[in-house]
Amino acid sequence: GPSEKGLPQGATALSKCLFSQDLDPNSGLLPPLSQACSCLPEPCMDGERSPAPPEKGRDSPFAWSPGPSSSFIDPDWFGDENIQAKRARVETIVQGMCLSPHTPAPAPSKARARDGACCPGKARERKRKQSLPMQQGPLKPGPAGDHGSRKGGPRVREQLHQLKQQLKHLQKHILRAAEPRDTAQDAGGSETDKGPLRAQQRKGYGRRPRALDSDHYQGSRGDHPEEEKHRASEAEHQSEEPRFLPCGAQALLEILRKELTGAVSQAVDSVLQKVLLDPPGHLTQLDRSFQGLVPEGRSEPSPPERGACKDLFPLATLPRRAQPQTGVLLQNFSLAKSLDPPRYPVSLRMIPIPCQGPPANCPLTAPSHIQENQTLGQLLGPRPRGHWSSSLPHDSTPQSHRSSESGLRPWGAVKLRPSVLSQQQYALPFASPRLERLPVLPSVKMEQGGLQAVPDVLPFPSLHTQEGLNPGHLKKAKLMFFFTRYPSSNLLKAYFPDVQFNRCITSQMIKWFSNFREFYYIQMEKFARQATTDGVTNPKMLVVLRDSELFRALNMHYNKGNDFEVPDCFLEVASLTLQEFFRAVSAGKDSDPSWKKPIYKIISKLDSDIPEIFKSSNYPQELFRN
DNA sequence: GAAACCCCTG
DNA sequence: CAGGGGTTTC
């Protein structure tokens, strides 16, 4: 039978919860199931697009990232174009170094060769997507495209080899040079190398063998006969050769140095802040102060609405510690409306991670002054929702705030453990580097800095597309489960661009999700049965909140370490699943051997869109590894 | 009949 | 989580 862990407490809490069923059932506080259902995808993704097929965005010019450095959704990207281009070069070269001798070409060409070999349709698809980012800026396809294999192959390989040597050399120097430097490296440094680097990009980018497909090549220089084209470019190379390497070396040096020093200083800051916060009692103080923000009807000055809320919905507005801890909780969706962020302007200032407090849903409107609290934001919690979705409408409809009354979440203290540092790496992929300048995303900024300090100072990780699945992929898949329970293989392919999919890999990943579902449904059934034995009669009383036991179980399974903020849409789906199981069990349908199938069918329609950032991250899966 | 899913097991 | 057998679906 199912494990009964924690049930005594849960049962007690549940019985408390049952008292609340005396609430007027006609008060309209609990919307019909169908209504709740129809709103599900909204909180986590663009509501307009929620029913669209998962693959819908893939033709977007920026939906696919061919390499570690492109794919930008934000128009502001062009401001950092140079930085990104530099990063691209560095990573590409490092990538080449890390590849085995039998895979001489960088990832893009690898992918291309693979595609061409097995399925032409896919190859075309990728080609189209791949070529788009290349069109940005001055990056012209060079002669090494497909023609390199005919004539320029050896040469290209030789150049690549030179680059590798150069980089090895640089690595040694930089790792040594970066340490003593202060953080005074600023825009000036990057400005100086802009010009040369751009020139280098123009000519140097295309010299990587088969990095660009021939279609693209011909498209941009179609007016030249192939031979001539090649010869001209060859000459171009030779004239550029002497300048190219030193120039590139300088650029590499500069960018690496900047990255390293920045990361180190961030790390120092981060550690310092932690140390400062470490004194015993500090955290509890913080906790207390945050708890104070939760309406208790006493000392905290509260807007008029709050008092009204409290009177109307006493249970739901209780502070966390007073709330039932079981997997089931009374919740009325109307309540959320009364907790709209704008009504707590003062509280907002005091809450580093807005989602943690009652005014939970205003991360995108967080003012820049919140930077003061960056450290708290970093230490105390997961990223506010919306970090991964720049297109989040962030309306103020009740649906998008429904879970706001979940109150404080118990992950604050955990974040303070030093050992958790390594877990935080998973946070990074959801923030593109250019976001670090945006004041509205304080925790992202800090986390990124801190994160880079840890893994990036170490020897360069490999960035190549790899054959198998690694633990990072598993981790990412688990997080994706929060959005989709039934991903199609196409969706998986779209969201794991660094994985070379074959039949085996695909089925393995499908199997992963099957296992995820299995655990998920087992939990649901367990808690639904518990609810029935505890005497719950109204399924709508069963709501999964962030502080419920059920949520903890799920979170522990899919998000061990709390390094990802579970999207609200998952809570909605989980609540519905729980309710469906409850209905079925309490109706005795579980005598039917296939009684779960209708439930599965319902839940399978509740998949949400996965945030684009999951696939368009600049660090595809690197930070998911380990 | 392959693929997908479910269920069980280790 | 992976493997394997059974079942359903297309």
XYZ file of C-alpha atoms (C1' of nucleotides) in Angstrom:
646
model
C 0.000 0.000 0.000
C 1.018 3.627 -0.246
C 3.324 5.040 2.299
C 1.506 6.852 5.025
C 4.303 9.206 5.824
C 3.240 12.335 7.564
C -0.340 11.402 7.663
C -1.132 12.059 11.285
C -0.262 15.655 10.826
C -1.985 15.771 7.520
C -5.087 14.181 8.849
C -5.293 16.661 11.637
C -4.867 19.507 9.302
C -7.394 18.050 6.986
C -9.954 17.790 9.675
C -9.353 21.428 10.371
C -9.863 22.020 6.771
C -13.147 20.245 6.837
C -14.659 22.801 9.102
C -14.383 25.242 6.332
C -16.652 23.263 4.177
C -19.366 24.946 6.081
C -18.753 27.934 3.954
C -21.726 28.769 1.925
C -21.510 26.581 -1.120
C -23.518 29.072 -3.084
C -21.266 31.936 -2.389
C -19.587 31.532 -5.702
C -16.232 31.405 -4.142
C -15.382 28.182 -5.809
C -15.724 28.284 -9.511
C -16.994 25.301 -11.398
C -14.321 22.877 -12.321
C -14.638 23.603 -15.973
C -14.005 27.220 -15.384
C -10.929 26.596 -13.392
C -9.857 24.212 -16.050
C -10.167 26.641 -18.861
C -7.932 29.078 -17.138
C -5.159 26.747 -16.373
C -2.503 27.654 -18.835
C -2.788 31.330 -18.268
C -0.752 31.876 -15.190
C 2.364 30.430 -16.563
C 2.328 31.305 -20.162
C 0.856 33.583 -22.647
C -2.789 32.946 -22.270
C -3.572 33.756 -25.856
C -1.426 31.014 -27.153
C -1.950 28.402 -24.564
C -3.941 25.934 -26.624
C -1.551 26.091 -29.481
C 0.534 23.061 -30.262
C 3.855 22.934 -28.540
C 5.811 23.196 -31.728
C 4.142 26.352 -32.765
C 6.998 28.661 -32.081
C 9.618 26.773 -33.853
C 9.489 28.736 -37.046
C 10.130 31.875 -35.226
C 13.415 33.342 -36.312
C 14.737 33.112 -32.825
C 13.101 30.000 -31.633
C 15.997 27.766 -32.255
C 19.478 28.112 -31.072
C 22.093 26.550 -33.287
C 24.888 27.223 -30.953
C 25.685 28.527 -27.572
C 25.471 32.143 -28.422
C 22.622 33.000 -30.674
C 18.892 32.957 -30.374
C 17.653 36.095 -28.834
C 14.087 36.973 -28.515
C 14.532 40.386 -27.159
C 15.091 43.218 -29.578
C 17.546 44.625 -27.113
C 19.779 41.857 -28.095
C 21.505 43.932 -30.663
C 22.966 45.994 -27.948
C 24.986 43.022 -26.826
C 25.589 41.640 -30.193
C 29.282 42.018 -29.914
C 29.523 40.412 -26.581
C 27.490 37.530 -27.783
C 29.487 37.169 -30.899
C 32.629 37.067 -28.903
C 31.202 34.535 -26.619
C 30.160 32.534 -29.600
C 33.638 32.440 -30.905
C 35.159 31.530 -27.623
C 32.691 28.810 -27.007
C 32.905 27.464 -30.466
C 36.625 27.210 -30.271
C 36.579 25.665 -26.879
C 33.993 23.320 -28.168
C 36.281 22.293 -30.938
C 38.989 21.639 -28.449
C 36.815 19.449 -26.378
C 35.627 17.313 -29.202
C 37.253 14.031 -29.819
C 39.685 13.782 -32.688
C 37.077 11.893 -34.620
C 34.661 14.745 -34.513
C 36.704 17.562 -35.874
C 33.869 19.882 -36.668
C 32.003 22.018 -34.190
C 28.507 21.214 -33.195
C 26.572 23.005 -35.891
C 28.279 21.164 -38.628
C 27.898 17.963 -36.787
C 24.230 18.464 -36.509
C 24.025 19.326 -40.107
C 25.896 16.302 -41.274
C 23.724 14.142 -39.139
C 20.572 15.652 -40.454
C 21.618 15.323 -43.979
C 22.428 11.725 -43.438
C 19.227 10.500 -41.945
C 16.279 12.661 -42.703
C 16.398 15.366 -45.323
C 13.245 16.963 -44.072
C 14.741 17.503 -40.698
C 17.886 18.745 -42.244
C 15.991 21.356 -44.117
C 14.109 22.305 -41.046
C 17.248 22.775 -39.075
C 18.969 24.471 -41.883
C 16.295 27.051 -42.053
C 16.414 27.724 -38.378
C 20.110 27.551 -38.243
C 20.664 30.048 -40.973
C 18.509 32.695 -39.443
C 20.635 33.676 -36.513
C 23.593 33.782 -38.789
C 22.037 36.589 -40.710
C 22.220 38.876 -37.797
C 24.915 41.400 -37.995
C 27.882 41.224 -40.228
C 28.507 37.521 -39.948
C 28.855 36.456 -43.490
C 29.161 32.899 -44.477
C 32.687 32.227 -45.387
C 34.231 30.066 -47.975
C 34.615 27.243 -45.591
C 30.928 26.515 -45.739
C 30.348 23.422 -47.739
C 33.056 24.140 -50.137
C 35.643 23.752 -47.517
C 35.296 20.055 -47.779
C 36.228 20.207 -51.396
C 39.173 22.416 -51.410
C 39.692 24.319 -48.227
C 39.235 21.417 -45.868
C 42.837 20.849 -44.872
C 43.428 24.496 -44.650
C 40.491 25.032 -42.436
C 41.548 22.231 -40.218
C 44.933 23.735 -39.956
C 43.490 27.070 -39.026
C 41.337 25.467 -36.477
C 44.282 23.748 -35.059
C 46.075 27.019 -34.793
C 43.156 28.481 -33.033
C 43.116 25.644 -30.600
C 46.738 26.161 -29.825
C 46.173 29.818 -29.358
C 43.345 29.231 -27.053
C 45.196 26.731 -24.977
C 47.849 29.280 -24.576
C 45.342 31.896 -23.684
C 43.641 29.739 -21.163
C 46.773 29.433 -19.158
C 47.410 33.128 -19.248
C 43.943 34.180 -18.504
C 43.453 31.890 -15.624
C 46.527 33.354 -14.136
C 45.878 36.912 -15.128
C 42.277 37.058 -14.057
C 42.813 36.458 -10.403
C 44.677 39.559 -9.313
C 42.613 41.901 -11.364
C 39.921 44.011 -9.883
C 36.505 44.521 -11.285
C 37.314 47.790 -12.907
C 36.909 46.231 -16.291
C 34.095 48.000 -17.883
C 32.636 48.957 -21.173
C 35.818 50.675 -22.159
C 37.604 47.448 -22.574
C 35.030 45.992 -24.802
C 34.666 49.110 -26.840
C 38.225 49.055 -27.899
C 38.072 45.687 -29.423
C 34.775 46.111 -31.084
C 36.034 47.197 -34.408
C 38.665 44.590 -34.900
C 36.444 41.882 -33.627
C 33.714 42.705 -36.006
C 36.113 42.482 -38.851
C 37.285 39.246 -37.508
C 33.770 37.968 -37.292
C 33.056 38.896 -40.813
C 35.857 36.855 -42.099
C 36.648 34.486 -39.393
C 33.272 33.149 -38.609
C 32.789 31.335 -41.812
C 36.086 29.636 -41.745
C 34.942 27.012 -39.417
C 34.405 24.004 -41.578
C 30.871 23.395 -42.632
C 29.613 25.737 -40.033
C 27.237 27.121 -42.532
C 25.228 25.296 -45.054
C 25.707 25.790 -48.690
C 22.225 27.086 -49.260
C 22.831 29.940 -47.035
C 26.147 30.504 -48.527
C 24.804 30.699 -51.981
C 21.943 32.775 -50.867
C 24.091 35.528 -49.610
C 26.606 35.455 -52.356
C 24.674 33.979 -55.150
C 25.991 36.312 -57.770
C 29.381 34.664 -57.747
C 30.235 31.493 -59.493
C 31.298 28.955 -56.974
C 34.895 28.685 -58.029
C 35.384 32.361 -58.065
C 33.691 32.686 -54.790
C 35.967 30.245 -53.233
C 39.078 31.718 -54.672
C 38.129 35.188 -53.665
C 37.487 34.099 -50.153
C 40.660 32.165 -50.086
C 42.566 35.275 -50.962
C 40.613 37.159 -48.416
C 41.709 34.687 -45.833
C 45.292 34.935 -46.706
C 45.344 38.652 -46.522
C 43.557 38.550 -43.244
C 45.460 35.730 -41.731
C 48.261 37.652 -40.060
C 45.883 40.053 -38.461
C 43.256 37.619 -37.613
C 44.816 35.562 -34.969
C 46.335 38.264 -32.817
C 43.175 40.178 -33.127
C 41.026 37.275 -32.172
C 43.401 36.476 -29.412
C 43.040 39.918 -27.991
C 39.347 39.737 -28.189
C 39.312 36.365 -26.552
C 41.623 37.513 -23.885
C 39.535 40.511 -23.184
C 36.237 38.783 -23.058
C 37.478 35.896 -21.033
C 39.140 38.195 -18.639
C 36.007 40.164 -18.221
C 33.934 37.115 -17.672
C 36.293 35.680 -15.180
C 36.846 38.795 -13.177
C 33.202 39.581 -13.145
C 32.390 36.137 -11.985
C 35.020 36.197 -9.296
C 33.887 39.496 -7.942
C 30.326 38.354 -7.972
C 31.304 35.289 -6.109
C 33.143 37.293 -3.533
C 30.166 39.539 -3.102
C 27.899 36.629 -2.811
C 30.005 34.884 -0.234
C 30.457 38.068 1.715
C 26.765 38.650 1.800
C 26.225 35.160 2.987
C 28.745 35.573 5.722
C 27.109 38.764 6.770
C 23.801 37.049 6.908
C 25.094 34.049 8.652
C 24.948 35.208 12.259
C 22.476 33.035 14.039
C 19.054 34.452 14.310
C 19.360 36.623 11.328
C 17.435 34.392 9.095
C 14.755 33.810 11.610
C 14.454 37.507 11.975
C 13.970 37.866 8.322
C 11.511 35.092 8.329
C 9.585 36.743 11.066
C 9.488 40.003 9.288
C 8.193 38.357 6.198
C 5.639 36.467 8.103
C 4.512 39.745 9.431
C 3.526 40.670 5.957
C 1.074 37.904 5.894
C -2.157 39.241 7.203
C -2.574 38.440 10.780
C -4.906 41.228 11.554
C -2.690 42.701 14.206
C 0.366 44.823 14.086
C 0.823 44.958 10.388
C -0.818 47.946 8.851
C -2.993 46.509 6.223
C -5.044 47.927 3.439
C -8.751 47.837 3.897
C -9.076 44.988 1.490
C -7.003 42.822 3.644
C -9.243 43.082 6.579
C -12.161 42.258 4.406
C -10.338 39.275 3.071
C -9.590 38.039 6.464
C -13.117 38.220 7.561
C -14.440 36.600 4.518
C -11.910 33.893 4.084
C -10.285 33.246 7.365
C -8.665 29.988 6.594
C -7.125 30.884 3.333
C -5.556 34.003 4.653
C -3.992 32.437 7.635
C -0.268 32.634 7.826
C 1.503 29.666 6.533
C 2.376 28.230 9.858
C -1.255 28.160 10.778
C -2.393 26.577 7.602
C -3.068 22.931 7.179
C -0.052 21.073 6.033
C -1.737 18.298 4.253
C -1.996 17.980 0.556
C -5.439 19.387 0.572
C -6.499 22.822 1.435
C -9.462 24.931 1.147
C -8.971 27.601 -1.345
C -11.263 30.018 -3.001
C -10.093 31.491 -6.182
C -11.792 34.784 -5.687
C -9.532 35.526 -2.839
C -6.581 36.010 -5.061
C -8.168 39.027 -6.542
C -8.050 40.773 -3.263
C -4.345 40.197 -3.089
C -3.412 41.934 -6.260
C 0.067 43.340 -6.041
C -0.712 46.993 -6.507
C -2.411 47.050 -3.191
C 0.770 46.317 -1.333
C 3.198 48.859 -2.550
C 4.876 49.123 0.776
C 5.182 45.465 1.357
C 6.623 45.008 -2.032
C 9.636 46.992 -1.103
C 10.350 44.713 1.719
C 10.059 41.489 -0.121
C 13.046 40.559 -2.173
C 11.304 37.752 -3.919
C 7.819 38.994 -4.398
C 6.415 35.574 -4.945
C 7.236 34.636 -1.453
C 4.841 36.914 0.190
C 1.168 37.525 -0.166
C 1.626 40.115 -2.891
C 3.251 37.330 -4.675
C 2.806 38.126 -8.266
C 4.569 41.257 -9.125
C 8.036 40.196 -10.129
C 7.908 41.915 -13.442
C 6.937 45.170 -11.911
C 9.522 45.070 -9.222
C 11.286 48.400 -9.207
C 14.970 48.736 -9.546
C 15.473 49.687 -5.966
C 14.938 46.083 -5.211
C 18.533 45.641 -6.025
C 19.259 46.405 -2.449
C 17.757 43.125 -1.698
C 19.483 41.159 -4.298
C 21.282 39.128 -1.818
C 18.155 38.232 -0.077
C 16.635 37.463 -3.362
C 19.448 35.209 -4.176
C 19.537 33.502 -0.897
C 15.959 33.263 -0.032
C 14.232 31.938 -2.948
C 13.587 30.794 -6.398
C 13.147 33.204 -9.175
C 9.917 34.993 -9.459
C 7.679 33.613 -12.053
C 8.022 35.297 -15.325
C 11.747 35.186 -15.516
C 11.584 32.614 -18.156
C 8.865 34.210 -20.120
C 9.410 37.671 -21.313
C 6.099 37.572 -23.072
C 4.232 36.884 -19.928
C 1.219 39.103 -20.079
C 1.221 39.610 -16.352
C -2.283 40.784 -16.244
C -4.093 41.219 -13.045
C -6.831 38.777 -13.629
C -7.646 36.556 -10.754
C -6.398 33.552 -12.625
C -2.894 34.762 -12.742
C -2.789 35.366 -9.046
C -4.744 32.508 -7.825
C -1.992 30.943 -5.914
C -0.821 34.092 -4.336
C -2.396 33.279 -1.048
C -0.189 30.334 -0.640
C 1.808 32.572 1.564
C 5.402 32.131 2.414
C 7.149 29.184 1.089
C 9.502 27.162 3.114
C 12.516 27.209 0.920
C 14.205 30.218 2.342
C 16.423 28.571 4.854
C 17.436 25.881 2.518
C 18.912 28.366 0.162
C 21.384 29.466 2.747
C 23.196 26.230 2.891
C 26.502 26.533 1.127
C 26.064 23.120 -0.316
C 23.168 24.423 -2.252
C 25.424 26.472 -4.409
C 25.865 23.753 -6.871
C 22.160 23.389 -7.234
C 21.721 26.958 -8.174
C 23.395 26.385 -11.404
C 20.126 25.256 -12.763
C 18.735 28.661 -12.341
C 20.995 30.205 -14.843
C 19.650 28.832 -18.064
C 16.447 30.706 -17.550
C 18.122 34.014 -17.748
C 19.935 35.060 -20.786
C 23.104 36.927 -20.009
C 21.905 40.159 -21.387
C 19.205 40.213 -18.764
C 21.727 40.890 -16.137
C 21.482 44.551 -16.819
C 17.792 44.672 -16.320
C 16.972 45.907 -12.886
C 13.669 44.149 -12.884
C 15.353 40.823 -12.583
C 17.505 41.232 -9.553
C 17.764 37.691 -8.432
C 18.651 36.540 -11.855
C 21.482 38.934 -11.984
C 22.910 37.897 -8.737
C 22.432 34.265 -9.295
C 24.104 34.404 -12.556
C 27.074 36.119 -11.148
C 27.355 33.710 -8.330
C 26.870 30.820 -10.589
C 29.418 31.814 -13.065
C 31.829 32.151 -10.275
C 31.597 28.538 -9.467
C 31.576 26.518 -12.633
C 33.103 28.906 -15.113
C 36.316 29.504 -13.327
C 36.932 25.850 -13.515
C 38.332 24.432 -16.707
C 36.077 25.111 -19.586
C 33.173 22.804 -19.852
C 32.481 21.244 -23.140
C 29.725 22.742 -25.154
C 29.290 20.226 -27.861
C 26.224 18.409 -28.884
C 26.397 15.075 -27.288
C 25.158 11.660 -28.083
C 23.592 10.512 -24.880
C 21.548 11.993 -22.143
C 23.191 13.195 -19.028
C 21.882 14.037 -15.563
C 21.475 17.596 -16.643
C 19.079 16.554 -19.311
C 17.192 14.564 -16.773
C 17.005 17.534 -14.510
C 15.763 19.701 -17.273
C 13.196 17.128 -18.256
C 11.928 17.054 -14.733
C 11.489 20.780 -14.706
C 9.743 20.587 -18.013
C 7.333 18.187 -16.438
C 5.951 21.115 -14.530
C 4.680 22.380 -17.831
C 4.031 19.278 -19.820
C 3.114 15.838 -18.656
C 2.754 14.378 -22.087
C 5.420 15.843 -24.315
C 5.575 14.707 -27.859
C 8.847 13.558 -29.243
C 8.881 16.607 -31.459
C 8.547 18.823 -28.483
C 11.395 17.070 -26.790
C 13.529 17.498 -29.830
C 12.747 21.146 -29.891
C 13.632 21.618 -26.275
C 16.797 19.586 -26.241
C 18.701 21.051 -29.134
C 21.962 19.754 -27.801
C 20.836 16.184 -27.885
C 21.301 14.056 -30.898
C 18.003 12.334 -31.033
C 17.718 8.854 -32.267
C 15.155 6.214 -31.587
C 16.847 5.127 -28.435
C 17.301 8.591 -27.002
C 13.782 9.539 -27.850
C 12.277 6.551 -26.192
C 14.472 7.018 -23.206
C 13.225 10.518 -22.788
C 9.671 9.450 -23.356
C 10.267 6.873 -20.735
C 11.461 9.523 -18.383
C 8.217 11.357 -18.682
C 6.364 8.133 -18.293
C 8.172 7.600 -15.042
C 7.468 11.157 -14.009
C 3.807 10.653 -14.647
C 3.839 7.464 -12.771
C 5.159 9.097 -9.674
C 2.828 12.006 -10.149
C -0.266 9.895 -10.435
C 0.721 7.682 -7.560
C 1.004 10.715 -5.361
C -2.280 12.030 -6.581
C -4.035 8.799 -5.920
C -2.493 8.527 -2.516
C -3.598 11.939 -1.434
C -6.982 11.590 -3.038
C -7.595 8.411 -1.123
C -6.408 10.083 1.998
C -8.915 12.814 1.428
C -11.733 10.347 1.057
C -10.823 8.520 4.218
C -10.612 11.845 5.941
C -14.132 12.554 4.986
C -13.773 15.189 2.355
C -16.883 15.344 0.263
C -16.383 18.223 -2.075
C -13.557 17.675 -4.521
C -13.219 21.378 -5.027
C -11.916 21.596 -1.538
C -8.831 19.802 -2.696
C -6.302 22.271 -3.883
C -2.597 21.808 -4.105
C -0.737 24.719 -2.668
C 2.923 25.334 -2.360
C 3.059 24.501 1.257
C 1.053 21.348 1.070
C 2.471 17.942 1.658
C 1.560 16.832 -1.795
C 3.380 19.704 -3.315
C 6.405 18.969 -1.241
C 6.451 15.424 -2.408
C 6.194 16.471 -6.018
C 8.675 19.242 -5.657
C 11.115 16.929 -4.022
C 10.842 14.613 -6.939
C 10.995 16.979 -9.847
C 12.754 19.940 -8.346
C 15.055 18.643 -5.726
C 16.884 21.567 -4.270
C 14.151 24.062 -4.973
C 16.217 25.714 -7.588
C 13.287 26.290 -9.811
C 10.073 27.974 -9.001
C 7.257 25.690 -9.800
C 4.872 27.486 -12.106
C 1.371 28.119 -10.959
C -0.023 26.252 -13.871
C 1.432 23.114 -12.428
C -0.342 23.713 -9.181
C -3.557 24.116 -11.080
C -3.064 20.916 -12.948
C -2.073 19.134 -9.802
C -5.169 20.369 -8.062
C -7.324 19.195 -10.881
C -5.616 15.853 -10.964
C -6.148 15.473 -7.288
C -9.771 16.371 -7.670
C -10.262 13.947 -10.500
C -8.714 11.165 -8.534
C -10.821 12.098 -5.608
C -13.974 12.019 -7.665
C -13.144 8.672 -9.125
C -12.162 7.117 -5.841
C -15.086 8.464 -3.922
C -17.411 7.307 -6.652
C -15.965 3.845 -6.397
C -14.744 3.876 -9.930
C -11.433 2.473 -8.869
C -12.944 -0.965 -9.017
C -12.714 -0.673 -12.743
C -9.280 -1.859 -13.794
C -8.904 1.037 -16.193
C -10.416 3.657 -13.996
C -7.441 5.917 -14.308
C -7.634 6.238 -18.027
C -10.272 8.936 -18.118
C -8.191 10.881 -15.671
C -5.131 10.506 -17.774
C -7.069 11.735 -20.723
C -8.159 14.831 -18.911
C -4.733 15.598 -17.586
C -3.105 15.017 -20.902
C -5.025 17.964 -22.269
C -3.731 20.285 -19.639
C -0.195 20.602 -20.806
C 1.076 24.116 -20.875
C 3.509 25.700 -23.202
C 7.038 25.385 -22.044
C 8.782 28.701 -21.817
C 10.876 29.394 -24.823
C 13.850 30.024 -22.660
C 14.037 26.327 -22.018
C 15.194 25.829 -25.536
C 16.576 29.150 -26.568
C 18.899 29.534 -23.667
C 22.345 30.679 -24.514
C 23.699 27.975 -22.395
C 21.701 25.212 -23.833
C 22.147 22.462 -21.351
C 25.486 23.223 -19.933
C 24.185 24.362 -16.647
C 21.929 21.427 -16.367
C 24.806 19.063 -16.392
C 26.554 17.642 -13.351
C 3.004 -4.588 -36.474
C 5.150 -0.496 -34.649
C 4.542 2.848 -31.318
C 2.820 4.351 -27.206
C 1.280 3.476 -22.949
C 0.656 1.019 -18.594
C 2.140 -1.752 -14.930
C 5.416 -4.065 -12.341
C 10.017 -5.027 -10.826
C 14.757 -4.374 -9.400
C 15.037 5.389 -13.381
C 15.549 1.472 -16.580
C 13.837 -3.014 -18.319
C 10.503 -5.879 -19.699
C 6.034 -7.766 -20.496
C 1.233 -6.776 -21.459
C -2.210 -3.935 -23.638
C -4.110 -0.441 -26.576
C -4.005 2.503 -30.563
C -3.336 3.703 -35.125
